[in-house]
Tab-separated table of C-alpha atoms and ligand atoms in Angstrom:
chain	number	residue	atom	x	y	z
D	1	MET	CA	51.630	17.362	299.333
D	2	LYS	CA	48.246	15.916	299.774
D	3	ASN	CA	45.454	17.388	298.461
D	4	ALA	CA	42.195	18.327	300.294
D	5	THR	CA	38.645	16.917	299.084
D	6	ILE	CA	35.304	16.575	300.530
D	7	THR	CA	34.160	13.041	300.912
D	8	GLY	CA	30.800	13.459	303.061
D	9	TRP	CA	28.209	16.053	303.475
D	10	GLY	CA	25.241	16.468	305.567
D	11	ARG	CA	22.910	19.417	306.843
D	12	CYS	CA	20.472	19.759	309.800
D	13	VAL	CA	17.901	22.420	309.285
D	14	PRO	CA	15.381	22.780	312.284
D	15	PRO	CA	11.765	21.949	311.427
D	16	GLN	CA	10.025	25.060	312.613
D	17	ILE	CA	9.379	27.857	309.956
D	18	VAL	CA	8.819	31.216	310.454
D	19	THR	CA	7.333	32.798	307.157
D	20	ASN	CA	7.631	36.582	306.795
D	21	ASP	CA	3.791	36.736	307.655
D	22	ASP	CA	4.626	35.143	310.691
D	23	LEU	CA	7.333	37.609	311.589
D	24	SER	CA	5.131	40.493	310.709
D	25	THR	CA	2.811	39.646	313.667
D	26	VAL	CA	5.514	40.203	316.018
D	27	VAL	CA	8.006	42.721	313.957
D	28	ASP	CA	7.016	46.166	312.762
D	29	THR	CA	7.708	44.762	308.971
D	30	SER	CA	5.865	43.160	305.798
D	31	ASP	CA	6.318	40.106	303.562
D	32	GLU	CA	6.579	42.709	300.795
D	33	TRP	CA	9.468	44.751	302.216
D	34	ILE	CA	11.563	41.377	303.475
D	35	THR	CA	10.999	39.741	299.931
D	36	SER	CA	11.870	42.876	297.709
D	37	ARG	CA	14.822	44.108	299.952
D	38	SER	CA	16.500	40.468	300.481
D	39	GLY	CA	14.784	37.714	298.824
D	40	ILE	CA	13.829	35.968	301.919
D	41	LYS	CA	10.467	34.365	302.192
D	42	GLU	CA	10.874	32.086	305.261
D	43	ARG	CA	13.574	30.772	307.692
D	44	ARG	CA	14.282	28.189	310.302
D	45	VAL	CA	14.128	28.704	314.258
D	46	SER	CA	15.769	26.055	316.138
D	47	HIS	CA	14.288	24.527	319.288
D	48	VAL	CA	17.466	22.821	320.457
D	49	ASN	CA	21.061	23.617	320.798
D	50	ASN	CA	23.682	24.751	318.058
D	51	SER	CA	25.721	21.786	319.066
D	52	ASP	CA	22.599	19.732	318.378
D	53	MET	CA	22.057	20.516	315.158
D	54	ALA	CA	25.996	20.466	314.426
D	55	THR	CA	26.069	17.125	315.706
D	56	LEU	CA	23.397	15.755	313.251
D	57	ALA	CA	24.697	17.595	310.279
D	58	ALA	CA	27.996	16.088	311.296
D	59	ARG	CA	26.581	12.341	311.494
D	60	ARG	CA	24.944	12.699	308.221
D	61	ALA	CA	28.267	14.018	306.701
D	62	MET	CA	30.235	10.918	308.392
D	63	ALA	CA	27.653	8.515	307.087
D	64	ALA	CA	27.915	10.128	303.581
D	65	ALA	CA	31.646	9.472	303.629
D	66	GLY	CA	31.235	6.183	305.363
D	67	VAL	CA	33.637	7.108	308.067
D	68	THR	CA	32.989	6.493	311.917
D	69	SER	CA	33.716	9.127	314.825
D	70	ASP	CA	37.173	7.196	315.466
D	71	ASP	CA	38.431	8.167	311.930
D	72	LEU	CA	38.058	11.804	312.658
D	73	ASP	CA	41.521	13.709	313.263
D	74	TYR	CA	40.120	17.329	313.972
D	75	ILE	CA	36.928	18.863	314.442
D	76	ILE	CA	36.298	22.245	313.553
D	77	VAL	CA	33.088	24.256	314.433
D	78	ALA	CA	32.776	27.882	312.104
D	79	THR	CA	29.932	29.250	314.424
D	80	CYS	CA	29.409	32.812	316.044
D	81	THR	CA	26.549	31.493	318.224
D	82	PRO	CA	28.035	28.678	320.280
D	83	ASP	CA	26.022	26.771	323.103
D	84	ARG	CA	28.874	28.508	325.303
D	85	GLN	CA	31.624	30.979	325.258
D	86	ILE	CA	34.018	28.065	326.944
D	87	PRO	CA	34.365	25.596	325.942
D	88	ALA	CA	34.495	25.779	322.088
D	89	ALA	CA	31.570	24.222	320.385
D	90	ALA	CA	33.913	21.802	318.775
D	91	CYS	CA	34.590	20.269	321.889
D	92	ILE	CA	30.837	19.721	322.925
D	93	VAL	CA	30.332	18.164	319.449
D	94	GLN	CA	33.201	16.087	319.857
D	95	ALA	CA	31.859	14.528	323.127
D	96	LYS	CA	28.323	13.964	321.574
D	97	LEU	CA	29.826	12.283	318.694
D	98	GLY	CA	32.548	10.333	320.951
D	99	ALA	CA	35.017	11.283	318.713
D	100	MET	CA	37.870	11.009	321.341
D	101	GLN	CA	40.837	10.781	318.679
D	102	ALA	CA	40.131	14.154	317.212
D	103	ALA	CA	41.317	17.640	318.334
D	104	ALA	CA	38.847	20.139	318.327
D	105	SER	CA	38.513	24.070	318.046
D	106	ASP	CA	36.262	26.808	316.727
D	107	ILE	CA	36.586	29.465	314.220
D	108	ASN	CA	34.401	32.870	314.168
D	109	ALA	CA	34.688	34.337	311.236
D	110	GLY	CA	31.220	35.529	310.899
D	111	CYS	CA	29.266	34.344	307.876
D	112	THR	CA	32.976	33.631	306.176
D	113	GLY	CA	33.624	30.979	308.710
D	114	PHE	CA	33.105	28.248	306.630
D	115	ILE	CA	35.635	29.199	304.279
D	116	TYR	CA	38.069	30.116	306.900
D	117	GLY	CA	37.203	26.559	308.029
D	118	LEU	CA	38.244	24.976	304.861
D	119	SER	CA	41.309	26.862	304.654
D	120	MET	CA	42.323	25.587	308.073
D	121	ALA	CA	41.374	22.127	306.939
D	122	HIS	CA	43.341	22.183	303.961
D	123	GLY	CA	46.277	23.607	305.958
D	124	LEU	CA	46.128	20.482	308.361
D	125	ILE	CA	45.996	18.134	305.557
D	126	ALA	CA	48.755	19.578	303.594
D	127	THR	CA	51.039	19.617	306.255
D	128	GLY	CA	50.318	16.126	307.494
D	129	THR	CA	48.846	17.246	310.670
D	130	ALA	CA	45.373	15.658	310.124
D	131	GLY	CA	44.198	13.197	307.219
D	132	ARG	CA	40.641	13.531	307.694
D	133	VAL	CA	38.617	16.650	309.119
D	134	LEU	CA	35.017	17.181	310.145
D	135	LEU	CA	34.133	20.748	309.456
D	136	ILE	CA	30.930	22.111	310.607
D	137	GLY	CA	29.361	25.457	309.993
D	138	SER	CA	26.559	25.944	312.568
D	139	GLU	CA	24.668	28.726	313.690
D	140	ARG	CA	21.535	29.510	316.266
D	141	ILE	CA	21.596	32.888	315.396
D	142	SER	CA	17.793	33.367	316.335
D	143	SER	CA	19.022	33.518	319.915
D	144	TYR	CA	20.636	37.037	319.148
D	145	LEU	CA	17.699	38.488	317.573
D	146	ASP	CA	16.120	41.466	319.002
D	147	LEU	CA	12.571	41.300	317.318
D	148	ASP	CA	12.458	45.337	317.891
D	149	GLU	CA	15.784	45.577	315.650
D	150	ARG	CA	13.567	45.110	312.617
D	151	SER	CA	16.457	45.880	310.352
D	152	THR	CA	18.359	42.441	311.305
D	153	ALA	CA	15.446	40.406	313.241
D	154	VAL	CA	14.348	39.592	309.610
D	155	LEU	CA	17.356	38.677	307.809
D	156	PHE	CA	18.839	35.565	309.866
D	157	GLY	CA	18.037	31.869	310.361
D	158	ASP	CA	19.157	28.859	312.088
D	159	GLY	CA	20.958	25.662	310.460
D	160	ALA	CA	23.772	23.300	310.225
D	161	GLY	CA	25.786	21.874	307.652
D	162	ALA	CA	29.102	19.615	307.588
D	163	VAL	CA	31.723	18.122	305.303
D	164	ILE	CA	34.376	15.607	305.620
D	165	VAL	CA	37.466	16.735	304.334
D	166	GLU	CA	40.124	14.394	303.335
D	167	ALA	CA	43.410	14.114	302.146
D	168	THR	CA	43.842	12.451	298.587
D	169	ASP	CA	46.451	12.035	296.019
D	170	ARG	CA	43.552	12.395	293.540
D	171	ASP	CA	43.604	15.608	291.109
D	172	GLU	CA	40.411	16.994	293.219
D	173	GLY	CA	39.619	19.279	295.940
D	174	ILE	CA	40.691	22.650	296.723
D	175	LYS	CA	42.098	24.186	293.739
D	176	SER	CA	42.447	28.116	295.122
D	177	MET	CA	41.911	29.815	298.500
D	178	HIS	CA	41.773	33.231	299.268
D	179	LEU	CA	40.824	34.918	302.536
D	180	GLY	CA	40.847	38.583	303.829
D	181	ALA	CA	39.570	40.834	306.755
D	182	ASP	CA	39.309	44.310	307.653
D	183	GLY	CA	38.587	44.467	311.466
D	184	THR	CA	38.190	48.635	310.981
D	185	GLY	CA	34.907	47.589	309.821
D	186	ALA	CA	34.049	45.793	312.972
D	187	GLU	CA	30.914	48.218	313.935
D	188	ALA	CA	29.239	47.578	310.794
D	189	LEU	CA	28.083	44.279	311.561
D	190	THR	CA	28.277	43.387	315.407
D	191	ALA	CA	26.587	41.938	318.409
D	192	THR	CA	26.058	44.155	321.479
D	193	GLY	CA	25.252	42.780	324.740
D	194	LEU	CA	27.602	39.809	324.762
D	195	GLY	CA	31.240	39.551	325.722
D	196	THR	CA	33.549	40.761	328.451
D	197	GLU	CA	33.310	44.313	327.240
D	198	PHE	CA	29.832	44.165	328.044
D	199	ILE	CA	29.902	42.887	331.604
D	200	GLY	CA	28.447	45.039	334.151
D	201	GLN	CA	26.906	47.342	331.389
D	202	GLU	CA	23.520	47.295	330.405
D	203	ALA	CA	24.065	46.536	326.672
D	204	ARG	CA	20.877	45.142	324.946
D	205	LEU	CA	21.470	41.561	323.483
D	206	ALA	CA	21.159	42.410	319.424
D	207	ILE	CA	22.568	42.161	316.036
D	208	ILE	CA	23.386	45.580	314.709
D	209	MET	CA	24.386	46.240	311.267
D	210	ASP	CA	24.820	49.342	308.819
D	211	GLY	CA	22.763	47.141	305.798
D	212	GLN	CA	23.938	49.768	303.430
D	213	GLU	CA	27.663	49.548	304.277
D	214	ILE	CA	27.478	45.837	304.441
D	215	PHE	CA	25.707	45.586	301.267
D	216	LYS	CA	28.297	47.801	299.112
D	217	ASN	CA	31.355	45.794	300.871
D	218	ALA	CA	29.880	42.602	299.979
D	219	VAL	CA	28.877	43.236	296.520
D	220	LYS	CA	32.613	44.465	295.721
D	221	ARG	CA	34.223	41.895	297.834
D	222	MET	CA	32.302	38.784	296.816
D	223	GLY	CA	32.365	39.980	292.987
D	224	ASP	CA	36.415	40.249	293.414
D	225	GLU	CA	36.882	37.279	295.403
D	226	THR	CA	34.705	35.154	292.880
D	227	VAL	CA	36.761	36.408	290.024
D	228	ASP	CA	40.327	35.750	291.686
D	229	ALA	CA	39.159	32.358	292.942
D	230	ILE	CA	38.477	31.278	289.281
D	231	ARG	CA	41.708	32.841	287.831
D	232	ASN	CA	43.775	31.456	290.629
D	233	ALA	CA	42.709	28.049	290.170
D	234	GLY	CA	43.501	28.292	286.484
D	235	TRP	CA	39.838	27.969	285.280
D	236	GLU	CA	38.061	30.458	282.844
D	237	GLU	CA	34.363	32.065	284.220
D	238	THR	CA	32.892	29.650	281.576
D	239	GLU	CA	34.223	26.547	283.044
D	240	VAL	CA	32.550	26.854	286.452
D	241	ASP	CA	29.767	24.807	286.762
D	242	LEU	CA	28.277	26.115	290.111
D	243	VAL	CA	29.000	29.431	292.388
D	244	ILE	CA	27.683	28.483	296.169
D	245	PRO	CA	27.866	31.864	297.444
D	246	HIS	CA	26.670	33.097	300.917
D	247	GLN	CA	23.304	33.729	301.289
D	248	ALA	CA	22.691	37.333	302.559
D	249	ASN	CA	20.659	39.286	299.998
D	250	ALA	CA	19.382	37.825	296.780
D	251	ARG	CA	20.607	41.476	295.079
D	252	ILE	CA	24.150	40.502	296.245
D	253	ILE	CA	23.980	37.134	295.042
D	254	ASP	CA	22.746	38.342	291.406
D	255	ALA	CA	25.383	40.899	291.607
D	256	VAL	CA	28.048	38.405	291.916
D	257	ARG	CA	26.276	36.340	289.260
D	258	ARG	CA	26.380	39.369	286.623
D	259	ARG	CA	29.952	39.977	287.333
D	260	ILE	CA	31.190	37.132	285.972
D	261	LYS	CA	28.245	36.640	283.417
D	262	ALA	CA	26.759	33.213	284.865
D	263	SER	CA	23.495	32.052	284.319
D	264	GLU	CA	20.874	31.700	286.879
D	265	ASP	CA	21.666	27.968	286.698
D	266	GLN	CA	25.223	28.587	287.685
D	267	VAL	CA	24.591	30.037	290.980
D	268	TYR	CA	22.815	27.968	293.846
D	269	VAL	CA	20.280	30.194	295.776
D	270	ASN	CA	18.142	28.952	298.878
D	271	ILE	CA	17.838	32.272	300.764
D	272	HIS	CA	14.027	31.916	300.176
D	273	LYS	CA	13.993	28.945	302.624
D	274	TYR	CA	16.756	29.903	304.981
D	275	GLY	CA	17.518	33.349	305.161
D	276	ASN	CA	21.196	34.063	306.325
D	277	THR	CA	22.536	31.292	308.446
D	278	SER	CA	25.768	32.933	308.667
D	279	ALA	CA	28.784	30.116	308.858
D	280	ALA	CA	26.018	27.476	308.268
D	281	THR	CA	25.037	28.843	304.786
D	282	ILE	CA	27.435	27.509	302.339
D	283	PRO	CA	27.735	24.001	303.937
D	284	ILE	CA	23.804	23.832	304.003
D	285	ALA	CA	23.695	24.953	300.380
D	286	LEU	CA	26.433	22.502	299.373
D	287	ALA	CA	24.841	19.380	301.026
D	288	GLU	CA	21.480	20.422	299.377
D	289	ALA	CA	23.233	20.854	295.928
D	290	VAL	CA	24.679	17.497	296.012
D	291	GLU	CA	21.550	15.951	297.284
D	292	ASP	CA	19.189	17.603	294.630
D	293	GLY	CA	21.401	16.564	291.931
D	294	THR	CA	22.642	19.945	291.092
D	295	ILE	CA	26.327	19.033	291.592
D	296	LYS	CA	27.460	16.305	289.309
D	297	PRO	CA	30.954	14.276	289.468
D	298	GLY	CA	33.964	16.398	288.694
D	299	ALA	CA	32.067	19.687	289.038
D	300	LYS	CA	33.754	23.144	289.185
D	301	LEU	CA	32.434	25.066	292.178
D	302	ILE	CA	33.302	28.590	293.540
D	303	PHE	CA	32.518	29.209	297.607
D	304	VAL	CA	32.278	32.823	298.257
D	305	ALA	CA	31.352	34.582	301.291
D	306	PHE	CA	31.297	38.020	302.928
D	307	GLY	CA	30.397	38.635	306.717
D	308	ALA	CA	31.066	40.337	310.224
D	309	GLY	CA	34.695	41.072	310.946
D	310	LEU	CA	34.724	42.284	308.296
D	311	THR	CA	35.892	39.064	306.765
D	312	TRP	CA	35.656	37.687	303.343
D	313	GLY	CA	36.885	34.907	301.244
D	314	ALA	CA	36.464	32.210	298.304
D	315	SER	CA	37.611	28.839	297.157
D	316	ALA	CA	37.628	27.183	293.822
D	317	PHE	CA	36.962	23.365	294.602
D	318	GLN	CA	36.833	20.578	292.170
D	319	TRP	CA	34.317	17.731	293.270
D	320	GLY	CA	35.266	14.085	293.057
D	321	ASP	CA	33.750	11.608	291.172
D	322	ARG	CA	30.944	10.415	294.063
D	323	VAL	CA	27.680	12.370	294.426
D	324	ASP	CA	25.714	9.396	296.109
D	325	PRO	CA	26.191	8.987	299.880
D	326	ILE	CA	28.067	5.708	300.865
D	327	ALA	CA	25.091	5.443	303.939
D	328	THR	CA	22.592	7.719	305.266
D	329	ILE	CA	21.050	7.691	308.805
D	330	ASP	CA	17.425	8.162	309.985
D	331	ASP	CA	18.074	9.933	312.896
D	332	ASP	CA	16.148	13.346	313.236
D	333	LEU	CA	16.058	16.271	316.004
D	334	PRO	CA	13.307	15.845	318.633
D	335	THR	CA	9.919	16.834	317.863
D	336	PRO	CA	9.272	20.344	318.445
D	337	ASP	CA	6.561	21.191	321.239
D	338	ARG	CA	6.346	25.189	319.916
D	339	THR	CA	5.945	26.823	316.770
D	340	GLY	CA	8.936	28.640	315.477
D	341	ILE	CA	7.281	32.326	316.296
D	342	GLU	CA	6.440	31.183	319.744
D	343	ILE	CA	10.003	29.967	320.338
D	344	LEU	CA	11.201	33.409	318.983
D	345	VAL	CA	8.843	35.336	321.323
D	346	GLU	CA	9.407	33.390	324.362
D	347	LYS	CA	13.113	33.905	323.868
D	348	HIS	CA	12.488	37.890	323.428
D	349	LYS	CA	10.387	37.950	326.410
D	350	ALA	CA	12.995	35.896	328.520
D	351	LEU	CA	15.725	38.495	327.510
D	352	TYR	CA	13.928	41.647	327.298
D	353	GLY	CA	10.735	41.126	329.713
Z	1	UT7	O1	25.841	38.143	306.364
Z	1	UT7	C1	26.496	39.181	306.401
Z	1	UT7	C2	26.269	40.163	305.758
Z	1	UT7	N1	25.200	40.683	305.288
Z	1	UT7	C3	24.473	41.420	304.410
Z	1	UT7	O2	25.464	41.092	303.335
Z	1	UT7	C4	23.486	42.098	304.337
Z	1	UT7	C5	23.543	43.420	303.800
Z	1	UT7	N2	22.503	44.433	303.630
Z	1	UT7	C6	21.359	44.216	303.022
Z	1	UT7	O3	21.228	42.788	302.540
Z	1	UT7	C7	20.448	45.332	302.931
Z	1	UT7	O4	20.946	46.625	303.047
Z	1	UT7	C8	19.327	45.242	303.936
Z	1	UT7	C9	18.237	43.910	303.207
Z	1	UT7	C10	19.645	44.968	305.267
Z	1	UT7	C11	18.243	46.372	303.909
Z	1	UT7	O5	18.204	46.575	302.471
Z	1	UT7	P1	18.133	48.094	301.971
Z	1	UT7	O6	17.736	48.261	300.700
Z	1	UT7	O7	19.706	48.620	302.261
Z	1	UT7	O8	17.293	48.968	302.999
Z	1	UT7	P2	17.617	50.333	304.044
Z	1	UT7	O9	18.486	49.662	305.097
Z	1	UT7	O10	18.021	51.348	303.276
Z	1	UT7	O11	16.174	50.572	304.623
Z	1	UT7	C12	15.412	51.310	303.773
Z	1	UT7	C13	13.766	51.506	304.870
Z	1	UT7	C14	14.164	52.480	306.224
Z	1	UT7	O12	13.307	53.087	306.308
Z	1	UT7	P3	13.189	55.044	305.766
Z	1	UT7	O13	14.313	55.435	306.740
Z	1	UT7	O14	13.764	54.905	304.497
Z	1	UT7	O15	11.830	55.456	306.118
Z	1	UT7	C15	14.348	51.438	307.355
Z	1	UT7	O16	13.978	52.059	308.551
Z	1	UT7	O17	13.476	50.365	305.305
Z	1	UT7	C16	13.147	50.215	306.697
Z	1	UT7	N3	13.245	49.039	307.210
Z	1	UT7	C17	12.163	48.313	307.230
Z	1	UT7	N4	11.050	48.355	306.729
Z	1	UT7	C18	10.303	47.153	306.902
Z	1	UT7	C19	14.276	48.459	307.932
Z	1	UT7	N5	14.149	47.102	308.142
Z	1	UT7	C20	12.842	47.102	307.885
Z	1	UT7	C21	11.996	45.811	308.000
Z	1	UT7	N6	10.642	46.015	307.532
Z	1	UT7	N7	12.334	44.821	308.711
């Protein structure tokens, strides 16, 4: 059976930054509250569609892997904020890439989407259905934010990350994988106003969360999953080089770190820069950690997440030899003509008047 490893990585974070102080001009909140409760200092807000960020992250990952769009067998987009409900975001990305040999579908597992996607890529590779999978986590979650719902409006941000997952005979890649879900907790983190259930109703589009319930569950599930992922890989906790956790709250991340008695250097944290980018979080952090030299050849990594569904999951992953991209591309998103806060306020006015 083939192993599944990552040979390319890329990210696309939109250029417009919204700081906590910027948000405080339109939301009843403060930098002090957001920083102390979540660790977030700023987030990115996109002026382009989710699929545009996803496509650029994908092209960067393809360059890093040294592959072309014709080499892709399958495209998976993990997202809960697709451009459209029909068709899948992956089909829109496929067309933008011209990857006409590839099958394409989405996964919605909330913030755990990237790990669910990695599991799917693993299965496609292990069964020989695909040899090379483009896996993207991409969110334009700012589109769902209601600035009057301050308990969630301050937490989320936009962005995309992508990896190329390839079949290999080398002893590397996915070493353990576990996923879980509890749909009875659906109401604890949900978006209202979107979906067939709401047609004909006057439901307001907003993300609604029982923050403390989610917090409690996230600490437990992410801690348990991290411990199990390490054990199931046959590793000791001291062998782990880097945990890349979902970034929803710096206090949750710290609780996971303490659970496995890891040092601060062993856990990747970028929540202060991007907030919670849902399914995009882990691939953005992964690409950043390779680029900034945190991930070394052969590194033992843990990916772990918890999110809407409720869903959770973790994977132990051994990096290969290569930490340098085979190639890079110069392309970027078009220059925005509005500030991040203007984009948020305009969208809010268009939705709610
Ligand atoms: O990605 C999926 C997973 N998501 C998560 O893991 C998120 C998990 N939850 C959390 O991270 C935290 O629960 C939050 C950051 C969302 C909230 O932190 P908390 O310490 O649980 O605060 P809280 O919900 O208990 O709210 C405390 C107070 C309330 O005021 P009162 O009733 O005590 O007077 C809220 O009204 O903070 C108030 N509040 C705010 N104040 C200023 C809520 N949102 C804000 C805000 N600014 N943005």
